[in-house]
Coordinates of C-alpha atoms in Angstrom, one line a residue:
X17 CA 33.9 38.3 -18.6
X18 CA 35.3 41.2 -18.1
X19 CA 39.0 42.0 -16.6
X20 CA 39.4 43.2 -13.5
X21 CA 41.4 46.2 -13.5
X22 CA 44.5 46.8 -10.6
X23 CA 44.6 49.4 -8.5
X24 CA 47.5 51.9 -8.4
X25 CA 48.5 53.2 -5.5
X26 CA 51.6 56.2 -6.1
X27 CA 53.9 58.1 -3.0
X28 CA 55.8 61.0 -3.3
X29 CA 58.8 61.2 -0.4
X30 CA 58.9 64.8 0.7
X31 CA 63.4 64.5 -1.6
X32 CA 60.7 63.8 -4.3
X33 CA 60.8 60.1 -5.3
X34 CA 58.0 58.1 -6.3
X35 CA 56.7 54.8 -4.9
X36 CA 54.1 53.4 -7.0
X37 CA 52.3 50.1 -5.7
X38 CA 49.5 48.4 -7.8
X39 CA 46.9 46.3 -5.2
X40 CA 45.5 42.7 -6.1
X41 CA 42.1 42.5 -7.1
X42 CA 40.1 41.6 -4.2
X43 CA 37.3 39.0 -5.7
X44 CA 34.1 39.1 -4.8
X45 CA 32.3 35.9 -3.0
X46 CA 29.4 34.0 -5.1
X47 CA 27.5 32.2 -2.7
X48 CA 24.3 29.0 -3.3
X49 CA 22.6 28.7 -0.7
X50 CA 21.3 25.1 0.1
X51 CA 18.6 24.6 2.0
X52 CA 18.6 20.7 4.0
X53 CA 16.3 19.6 6.7
X54 CA 17.5 21.2 10.7
X55 CA 19.0 18.2 12.9
X56 CA 16.6 18.1 14.9
X57 CA 15.4 15.3 17.1
X58 CA 13.3 12.9 15.3
X59 CA 11.6 12.0 18.1
X60 CA 10.0 15.7 17.4
X61 CA 9.5 15.6 13.9
X62 CA 5.6 14.6 13.8
X63 CA 5.9 14.3 9.8
X64 CA 3.1 17.3 9.4
X65 CA 4.9 18.5 6.9
X66 CA 6.6 17.4 3.7
X67 CA 10.3 18.7 2.7
X68 CA 12.0 16.9 -0.3
X69 CA 15.5 17.8 -1.0
X70 CA 19.0 16.6 -3.3
X71 CA 22.8 17.0 -2.1
X72 CA 25.5 18.3 -4.8
X73 CA 28.9 17.3 -4.2
X74 CA 31.7 19.6 -3.4
X75 CA 31.8 21.4 -7.1
X76 CA 27.8 21.6 -7.5
X77 CA 28.2 18.8 -10.6
X78 CA 26.5 16.6 -9.3
X79 CA 24.1 15.2 -6.8
X80 CA 25.1 12.7 -4.1
X81 CA 21.9 12.0 -1.8
X82 CA 18.2 12.9 -2.5
X83 CA 16.2 13.1 0.8
X84 CA 19.0 11.3 2.2
X85 CA 19.6 8.5 -0.1
X86 CA 23.2 7.8 -2.1
X87 CA 22.3 8.2 -5.6
X88 CA 24.3 4.6 -5.8
X89 CA 21.6 2.9 -4.3
X90 CA 19.6 3.9 -8.0
X91 CA 18.8 -0.2 -8.8
X92 CA 17.3 0.4 -12.8
X93 CA 16.4 3.7 -14.5
X94 CA 14.1 3.8 -17.2
X95 CA 15.5 3.1 -21.0
X96 CA 13.5 6.6 -22.0
X97 CA 13.1 5.3 -26.4
X98 CA 12.6 2.0 -25.8
X99 CA 10.2 2.2 -22.0
X100 CA 11.8 -0.2 -20.2
X101 CA 13.8 -0.3 -17.1
X102 CA 17.1 -1.4 -17.3
X103 CA 19.2 -3.1 -14.4
X104 CA 22.0 0.2 -13.6
X105 CA 22.1 2.8 -16.1
X106 CA 25.2 5.4 -16.1
X107 CA 25.5 7.8 -13.5
X108 CA 24.8 10.6 -16.5
X109 CA 21.3 8.7 -16.8
X110 CA 20.2 9.6 -13.0
X111 CA 21.4 12.9 -12.6
X112 CA 19.0 13.8 -15.9
X113 CA 16.5 11.5 -14.6
X114 CA 17.0 13.1 -10.7
X115 CA 17.1 16.8 -12.3
X116 CA 13.0 16.4 -13.7
X117 CA 11.8 15.3 -10.2
X118 CA 12.7 19.1 -9.5
X119 CA 13.0 21.7 -9.8
X120 CA 16.7 23.0 -11.1
X121 CA 18.1 26.7 -11.2
X122 CA 20.9 28.5 -12.0
X123 CA 23.4 30.1 -10.0
X124 CA 26.5 31.2 -10.7
X125 CA 26.5 28.5 -14.0
X126 CA 25.6 26.0 -11.3
X127 CA 22.1 23.7 -11.7
X128 CA 20.9 23.3 -8.8
X129 CA 17.7 21.4 -7.6
X130 CA 15.5 23.8 -5.6
X131 CA 14.2 21.9 -2.0
X132 CA 11.0 21.3 -1.9
X133 CA 8.2 22.1 1.3
X134 CA 5.0 20.4 1.9
X135 CA 3.9 22.9 4.7
X136 CA 0.2 23.1 5.0
X137 CA -1.5 26.1 7.0
X138 CA -0.2 27.3 10.5
X139 CA 2.7 24.0 10.4
X140 CA 6.6 25.1 10.6
X141 CA 9.2 24.0 9.0
X142 CA 12.6 24.1 10.7
X143 CA 15.3 23.9 7.5
X144 CA 19.2 24.7 7.9
X145 CA 21.2 27.1 5.6
X146 CA 24.4 26.5 4.8
X147 CA 26.5 28.9 1.6
X148 CA 29.5 26.7 -0.2
X149 CA 31.6 29.2 -1.5
X150 CA 31.4 28.7 -5.4
X151 CA 33.6 31.5 -6.2
X152 CA 36.2 34.4 -4.5
X153 CA 37.2 36.0 -0.7
X154 CA 34.0 35.3 1.6
X155 CA 34.3 37.8 3.8
X156 CA 33.3 38.3 7.1
X157 CA 30.8 40.6 7.1
X158 CA 29.1 38.7 4.5
X159 CA 25.4 38.4 5.3
X160 CA 22.3 36.4 3.9
X161 CA 18.8 38.1 3.6
X162 CA 15.2 35.7 3.0
X163 CA 13.0 38.4 1.2
X164 CA 9.6 38.5 2.2
X165 CA 7.0 36.5 1.5
X166 CA 3.0 37.4 3.3
X167 CA 2.2 33.8 2.6
X168 CA 4.6 33.4 5.6
X169 CA 6.1 34.1 8.9
X170 CA 10.4 33.5 8.9
X171 CA 12.1 33.0 12.3
X172 CA 15.0 33.0 12.8
X173 CA 18.6 34.2 15.8
X174 CA 14.6 34.4 17.5
X175 CA 14.3 37.2 15.4
X176 CA 10.2 37.9 13.7
X177 CA 10.1 38.4 9.8
X178 CA 7.0 40.4 10.6
X179 CA 8.4 43.6 10.3
X180 CA 11.6 43.1 8.6
X181 CA 14.2 40.4 7.6
X182 CA 17.1 41.3 9.5
X183 CA 21.1 39.9 7.5
X184 CA 21.8 36.0 8.0
X185 CA 25.8 37.1 8.8
X186 CA 28.1 34.5 5.6
X187 CA 30.5 33.7 9.5
X188 CA 27.9 31.9 10.9
X189 CA 26.1 30.0 8.8
X190 CA 30.8 28.3 7.9
X191 CA 29.6 25.3 10.1
X192 CA 26.8 24.1 10.5
X193 CA 24.6 26.8 9.7
X194 CA 21.9 28.1 10.3
X195 CA 18.3 27.3 11.4
X196 CA 16.1 28.4 10.6
X197 CA 11.3 27.8 11.3
X198 CA 9.3 28.4 7.9
X199 CA 5.2 29.5 9.4
X200 CA 2.9 28.2 6.3
X201 CA 0.3 31.4 7.3
X202 CA -2.3 31.1 4.4
X203 CA -3.2 28.8 2.3
X204 CA -2.3 29.0 -1.4
X205 CA -3.1 28.0 -4.8
X206 CA 0.2 28.4 -6.8
X207 CA 3.9 28.0 -6.1
X208 CA 4.9 30.3 -4.0
X209 CA 8.6 30.5 -3.7
X210 CA 11.1 32.1 -0.4
X211 CA 14.2 33.7 -1.9
X212 CA 17.0 33.9 -0.5
X213 CA 19.8 37.0 -1.2
X214 CA 23.7 37.7 -0.8
X215 CA 24.5 41.7 0.4
X216 CA 23.8 42.7 -3.3
X217 CA 20.0 42.0 -3.1
X218 CA 21.5 38.9 -6.7
X219 CA 19.1 35.9 -6.3
X220 CA 21.7 33.3 -4.4
X221 CA 19.3 30.9 -3.4
X222 CA 15.4 29.9 -2.8
X223 CA 13.0 27.1 -1.8
X224 CA 10.1 25.7 -4.0
X225 CA 6.4 25.2 -1.2
X226 CA 4.1 24.2 -3.4
X227 CA 0.1 24.7 -3.6
X228 CA -0.3 23.7 0.2
X229 CA -4.3 23.2 0.4
X230 CA -5.8 19.6 1.7
X231 CA -7.3 17.1 0.5
X232 CA -9.6 15.3 2.6
X233 CA -9.6 10.8 2.5
X234 CA -13.1 9.4 3.9
X235 CA -11.9 6.3 6.0
X236 CA -14.5 3.2 6.4
X237 CA -12.5 -0.3 8.5
X238 CA -14.7 -3.6 7.5
X239 CA -14.2 -6.4 9.7
X240 CA -14.6 -9.1 7.1
X241 CA -15.6 -12.2 10.5
X242 CA -16.8 -15.5 9.4
X243 CA -20.1 -17.2 10.1
X244 CA -21.8 -17.9 12.5
X245 CA -25.0 -15.9 15.2
X246 CA -25.8 -12.8 14.5
X247 CA -24.6 -11.9 17.9
X248 CA -20.7 -13.3 17.3
X249 CA -20.3 -12.3 13.8
X250 CA -20.9 -8.2 15.3
X251 CA -18.3 -9.5 18.8
X252 CA -16.1 -9.9 16.1
X253 CA -16.5 -7.1 13.5
X254 CA -16.1 -4.6 16.9
X255 CA -13.1 -6.4 18.2
X256 CA -11.3 -5.8 14.9
X257 CA -12.1 -2.7 14.3
X258 CA -11.2 -1.7 17.6
X259 CA -8.2 -3.8 17.1
X260 CA -7.4 -1.9 14.2
X261 CA -8.4 1.6 15.0
X262 CA -6.1 1.2 18.3
X263 CA -8.1 3.6 20.2
X264 CA -6.6 7.1 18.3
X265 CA -2.9 5.2 16.9
X266 CA -4.8 5.1 13.7
X267 CA -5.8 8.3 12.6
X268 CA -3.3 10.1 14.3
X269 CA -0.2 8.9 12.7
X270 CA -2.3 9.0 8.9
X271 CA -2.8 13.0 10.6
X272 CA 0.6 12.8 11.5
X273 CA 3.3 11.6 10.2
X274 CA 1.7 9.8 7.1
X275 CA -0.7 11.9 4.4
X276 CA -0.8 15.3 6.3
X277 CA 2.6 15.0 4.9
X278 CA 1.0 14.5 1.4
X279 CA -1.9 17.1 2.0
X280 CA -4.0 14.8 2.9
X281 CA -7.0 15.0 5.7
X282 CA -7.6 12.2 6.4
X283 CA -10.9 10.7 8.7
X284 CA -12.9 7.6 10.3
X285 CA -15.6 6.8 10.9
X286 CA -16.5 5.7 14.0
X287 CA -18.8 1.6 14.2
X288 CA -22.3 1.1 14.8
X289 CA -23.6 -0.3 17.1
X290 CA -25.0 -3.1 14.4
X291 CA -21.7 -2.3 11.7
X292 CA -20.6 -2.2 8.8
X293 CA -18.6 -6.0 7.8
X294 CA -17.9 -8.6 5.5
X295 CA -19.7 -12.1 7.2
X296 CA -18.1 -15.2 4.0
X297 CA -19.9 -18.7 5.0
X298 CA -17.6 -21.4 3.5
X299 CA -19.4 -22.7 2.6
X300 CA -21.1 -20.6 0.1
X301 CA -19.9 -17.5 -3.1
X302 CA -16.8 -19.9 -3.7
X303 CA -14.9 -18.3 -0.8
X304 CA -14.2 -21.7 -0.2
X305 CA -11.2 -20.5 -3.4
X306 CA -10.2 -18.0 -1.4
X307 CA -9.8 -19.2 2.5
X308 CA -7.7 -22.5 3.1
X309 CA -9.8 -23.9 6.6
X310 CA -6.8 -26.9 6.7
X311 CA -3.5 -24.0 7.3
X312 CA -6.6 -21.1 8.7
X313 CA -5.4 -17.9 5.5
X314 CA -6.6 -16.2 2.6
X315 CA -5.5 -16.6 -1.1
X316 CA -5.9 -15.3 -4.7
X317 CA -8.8 -17.3 -6.6
X318 CA -5.9 -18.6 -9.2
X319 CA -9.3 -19.7 -10.8
X320 CA -6.6 -21.3 -14.2
X321 CA -5.9 -23.7 -12.4
X322 CA -9.6 -24.7 -11.4
X323 CA -12.8 -26.0 -13.0
X324 CA -14.7 -23.9 -11.9
X325 CA -14.9 -20.0 -13.0
X326 CA -15.2 -16.4 -11.3
X327 CA -18.0 -14.7 -13.3
X328 CA -16.6 -11.8 -16.6
X329 CA -16.6 -8.9 -15.1
X330 CA -16.2 -4.7 -15.2
X331 CA -13.6 -3.3 -12.7
X332 CA -13.7 0.4 -11.9
X333 CA -11.9 1.7 -15.1
X334 CA -14.3 -0.1 -17.4
X335 CA -12.1 -2.6 -17.8
X336 CA -13.1 -6.9 -18.6
X337 CA -12.6 -8.8 -16.0
X338 CA -11.6 -12.4 -15.7
X339 CA -11.8 -13.4 -19.6
X340 CA -10.1 -16.2 -21.8
X341 CA -7.5 -13.7 -22.0
X342 CA -6.4 -12.7 -18.1
X343 CA -4.1 -14.2 -16.5
X344 CA -4.2 -12.5 -13.0
X345 CA -5.6 -14.0 -10.2
X346 CA -9.5 -12.9 -9.1
X347 CA -7.9 -11.3 -6.5
X348 CA -9.1 -11.3 -2.1
X349 CA -9.6 -7.4 -2.2
X350 CA -12.1 -7.8 -5.5
X351 CA -14.2 -9.9 -3.8
X352 CA -14.1 -8.1 -0.5
X353 CA -15.3 -5.3 -2.7
X354 CA -17.4 -6.4 -4.7
X355 CA -19.4 -7.9 -1.1
X356 CA -19.1 -4.8 0.1
X357 CA -20.4 -3.1 -2.9
X358 CA -23.1 -5.7 -3.1
X359 CA -24.5 -5.6 0.3
X360 CA -24.1 -1.7 0.9
X361 CA -23.8 0.2 -2.9
X362 CA -21.6 2.7 -3.9
X363 CA -22.1 5.9 -2.1
X364 CA -19.0 6.3 -0.1
X365 CA -16.4 7.8 -2.0
X366 CA -13.5 7.4 0.1
X367 CA -11.6 4.6 1.4
X368 CA -12.5 0.4 2.4
X369 CA -10.1 -0.5 4.9
X370 CA -10.6 -5.0 5.2
X371 CA -9.5 -6.2 8.7
X372 CA -8.8 -9.5 9.1
X373 CA -7.4 -11.5 12.5
X374 CA -6.5 -14.5 9.2
X375 CA -2.7 -13.9 7.5
X376 CA -2.5 -14.5 4.0
X377 CA -1.2 -17.6 2.4
X378 CA 2.7 -16.0 1.9
X379 CA 3.2 -14.4 6.1
X380 CA 4.8 -11.1 4.3
X381 CA 2.1 -10.3 3.5
X382 CA 0.6 -7.9 5.2
X383 CA -1.1 -5.8 3.2
X384 CA -3.1 -6.2 -0.1
X385 CA -4.0 -2.2 -2.3
X386 CA -3.8 -2.0 -6.1
X387 CA -3.4 0.7 -8.3
X388 CA -4.3 -0.5 -10.8
X389 CA -7.8 -0.3 -11.2
X390 CA -6.7 3.7 -10.5
X391 CA -10.5 4.0 -8.9
X392 CA -10.3 0.7 -7.4
X393 CA -11.8 1.7 -4.1
X394 CA -10.3 -1.3 -0.8
X395 CA -7.5 -2.3 1.0
X396 CA -7.2 -5.5 3.8
X397 CA -4.6 -5.4 6.3
X398 CA -4.0 -8.9 7.4
X399 CA -3.6 -9.9 10.8
X400 CA -0.1 -9.8 11.6
X401 CA -0.5 -6.1 10.4
X402 CA -2.9 -4.4 12.2
X403 CA -1.0 -3.3 14.9
X404 CA 1.6 -1.1 12.4
X405 CA 0.0 1.4 11.6
X406 CA 2.6 2.0 8.6
X407 CA 1.5 -0.7 6.5
X408 CA -1.8 1.1 6.7
X409 CA -0.8 4.0 5.9
X410 CA 1.7 2.0 2.2
X411 CA -1.0 0.4 1.6
X412 CA -3.9 3.6 1.3
X413 CA -1.2 5.0 -0.8
X414 CA -0.8 2.3 -2.9
X415 CA -5.0 3.0 -3.8
X416 CA -4.0 6.0 -4.2
X417 CA -1.3 5.2 -7.1
X418 CA 1.9 5.0 -5.7
X419 CA 4.2 1.7 -6.4
X420 CA 7.0 0.9 -4.9
X421 CA 9.8 2.3 -4.9
X422 CA 12.2 -1.1 -5.9
X423 CA 11.7 -4.3 -7.8
X424 CA 10.7 -7.5 -5.4
X425 CA 12.8 -9.5 -7.8
X426 CA 13.1 -9.8 -11.6
X427 CA 9.2 -10.7 -12.5
X428 CA 7.8 -7.3 -11.7
X429 CA 10.7 -5.4 -13.6
X430 CA 10.0 -7.8 -16.6
X431 CA 5.8 -7.2 -16.0
X432 CA 6.2 -3.6 -15.6
X433 CA 7.5 -3.3 -18.6
X434 CA 5.2 -5.9 -20.7
X435 CA 2.6 -3.0 -19.1
X436 CA 4.9 0.2 -21.0
X437 CA 4.7 -1.0 -23.9
X438 CA 1.2 -2.0 -23.6
X439 CA 0.3 1.8 -22.6
X440 CA 3.2 2.8 -24.8
X441 CA 2.4 0.9 -27.8
X442 CA 5.7 -0.5 -27.8
X443 CA 6.6 3.6 -28.4
X444 CA 8.8 5.7 -26.4
X445 CA 7.0 7.6 -23.3
X446 CA 8.0 11.1 -24.6
X447 CA 5.7 9.4 -28.0
X448 CA 2.8 7.1 -26.0
X449 CA 1.9 10.2 -24.1
X450 CA 2.3 12.7 -27.5
X451 CA -0.3 10.2 -29.4
X452 CA -2.5 9.4 -26.4
X453 CA -2.8 13.7 -26.7
X454 CA -3.8 13.5 -29.8
X455 CA -6.5 11.2 -30.2
X456 CA -7.8 13.1 -26.6
X457 CA -7.5 16.5 -28.9
X458 CA -9.5 14.3 -32.0
X459 CA -11.8 12.5 -29.7
X460 CA -12.5 16.2 -28.4
X461 CA -13.5 18.1 -31.6
X462 CA -15.6 15.3 -32.8
X463 CA -17.6 15.9 -29.6
X464 CA -17.4 19.9 -30.2
X465 CA -18.7 19.1 -33.6
X466 CA -21.9 16.6 -32.2
X467 CA -22.6 19.4 -29.7
X468 CA -22.9 21.9 -32.8
X469 CA -24.5 20.0 -34.4
X470 CA -27.7 19.4 -31.6
X471 CA -27.2 23.1 -31.5
X472 CA -28.6 24.0 -34.9
X473 CA -31.5 21.2 -34.1
X474 CA -32.9 23.0 -31.4
X475 CA -32.2 26.3 -32.5
X476 CA -35.2 25.4 -35.1
X477 CA -38.6 26.3 -34.0
X478 CA -40.3 22.5 -34.6
X479 CA -38.3 19.4 -34.5
X480 CA -39.5 16.3 -36.4
X481 CA -38.9 13.3 -35.3
X482 CA -36.2 12.8 -37.1
X483 CA -34.9 15.7 -36.1
X484 CA -34.8 14.2 -32.6
X485 CA -34.0 11.0 -33.6
X486 CA -30.2 13.0 -34.9
X487 CA -30.5 14.1 -31.8
X488 CA -30.9 12.2 -30.0
X489 CA -27.7 9.8 -32.2
X490 CA -26.2 12.6 -31.2
X491 CA -26.2 13.2 -27.7
X492 CA -25.2 9.4 -27.6
X493 CA -22.0 10.1 -29.6
X494 CA -21.4 12.1 -27.3
X495 CA -21.7 9.9 -24.8
X496 CA -19.8 7.2 -26.4
X497 CA -16.3 9.8 -27.5
X498 CA -17.0 10.8 -23.5
X499 CA -15.9 8.0 -23.2
X500 CA -13.3 6.9 -25.2
X501 CA -12.1 10.0 -23.7
X502 CA -11.9 9.2 -20.0
X503 CA -9.7 5.5 -21.1
X504 CA -7.1 8.0 -22.7
X505 CA -6.6 10.2 -20.3
X506 CA -6.4 7.1 -17.4
X507 CA -3.4 5.0 -20.0
X508 CA -1.7 8.8 -18.8
X509 CA -2.3 8.4 -14.9
X510 CA -1.5 4.9 -15.8
X511 CA 2.2 5.2 -17.5
X512 CA 3.0 8.2 -14.8
X513 CA 2.4 5.7 -12.0
X514 CA 4.5 3.7 -13.4
X515 CA 7.1 5.4 -14.8
X516 CA 7.7 6.7 -11.3
X517 CA 9.5 9.1 -12.9
X518 CA 11.7 7.7 -14.4
X519 CA 14.1 4.9 -11.7
X520 CA 14.0 2.6 -8.9
X521 CA 16.1 2.0 -5.8
X522 CA 17.8 -0.8 -3.9
X523 CA 14.7 -2.0 -1.9
X524 CA 15.2 -1.4 2.4
X525 CA 17.4 1.8 0.9
X526 CA 15.0 4.9 1.5
X527 CA 12.9 5.7 4.9
X528 CA 10.5 5.9 2.3
X529 CA 6.5 5.0 3.5
X530 CA 6.3 2.7 -0.5
X531 CA 10.2 0.7 0.9
X532 CA 10.3 -2.4 2.8
X533 CA 11.8 -1.1 5.3
X534 CA 10.1 -0.5 9.3
X535 CA 11.4 3.1 10.0
X536 CA 9.5 4.0 7.5
X537 CA 9.2 7.8 7.4
X538 CA 8.8 9.5 4.5
X539 CA 6.8 10.5 1.1
X540 CA 8.6 12.3 -2.0
X541 CA 7.9 15.2 -4.0
X542 CA 6.8 13.6 -6.9
X543 CA 4.3 10.7 -4.3
X544 CA 2.7 13.5 -3.0
X545 CA 1.8 15.5 -6.3
X546 CA 0.6 12.0 -7.5
X547 CA -1.5 10.8 -3.5
X548 CA -2.7 13.7 -3.6
X549 CA -4.4 14.8 -7.5
X550 CA -5.6 10.3 -7.0
X551 CA -7.2 12.0 -4.2
X552 CA -8.6 15.2 -5.0
X553 CA -10.6 12.9 -9.0
X554 CA -11.6 9.7 -7.2
X555 CA -12.2 9.2 -4.2
X556 CA -14.0 13.3 -3.2

């Protein structure tokens, strides 16, 4: 570090006497511009964008909160070498995992996790900027400037940056900080940054603006009714549909409070005069295994305990289900999906939300979805969940690959660890993924070799029957190998889903949509990225 030199002041008096005094050097002020949500009236925030942020301690040495959740509320961390979740974890382990969730930049030797915003075109986000002093002495004349980015319009002090950015004086930021509004002017495919500079033009902060293209999710509401007359079945189905959608309340909540945060736009197909529905006849199709008439509640079929068994089938991920080695029950949701596809086909690519005026045998279950198979399209909402729009968002998010933010009990922890161990083949997550990627690369080389062989055979002026047979064999080999590649890629996705960035939080300690709490309000950065990718890849 360069030594600061003292400034000398020499004074010569009339009698010739000279006095020398040295002025102590003033250290230049060094700040970090922190960005958090503005303290606005919660009723005014509709959820049309998403912000994810961290709060640091006074020394900028560690993260103390993420999305307002104290790091002390982290209940489990993923032990990377064993690919197993363990209870507790050290503070350094928690800090390391949190830093993987955010983009980390360094200012004056201090790590700072960037605030992340998903802001659709035309929407406005309100954030607050503060300037903690890292070193030196602040001056009233110090200021910040927000560098102009053509994708955004910045407004503060009732002044827009349409032409230029006036400086923000730091004196104003001392206590409450300064609120600014950011409006997205365009749709952009790459990550953009809003840069914050100090009075010297040095970068002291920035905001990570994620790609903001919108993905579409088409939703069908499928009423589940019981066998009666055709007229009664139609009336019951229509009533269930209206109860579930509640006018525009459901779609407005999904698009303005929940999935708008993830850059996903939902549409609900209007009900038809003869609505698509599932009609249950308890005397057929083993429905008696899924419904307890005495109690009037649904249940899953624990066929290991019954003499009759469901037929072995292949699920959406091309995995065999309901064989002797499968310990899972025959889920009600799987039964509903199978009934729907048998009746209406598989032309619908979006979400199927089955709604019923009956409850589940466990009254705490308001709905049910599956993250595995990852291509599952279905969600079932039981009677007690029909009036809570956050239940719909929670269950659809499961369908889009999001796990709970917490472990319900030790059994769920054990089940997750068993699945991770199987997916990684008892290796670390990093080594497990490395092996899978190597398998994919190897298989892709096989496909290239087959393609080249086919090209050479087809280049001949005439093809013998033997040549045609070889081409067919190669084409079948390509199809089979591609199927293997898809399964390997599914394994990678399932690892990402299960590890949830390596941490779990104590139940009901967040306001995350994937928590069990009444006041659900947000999705986190990694959840948005995962759900949006699942929506794009599987449901469009």
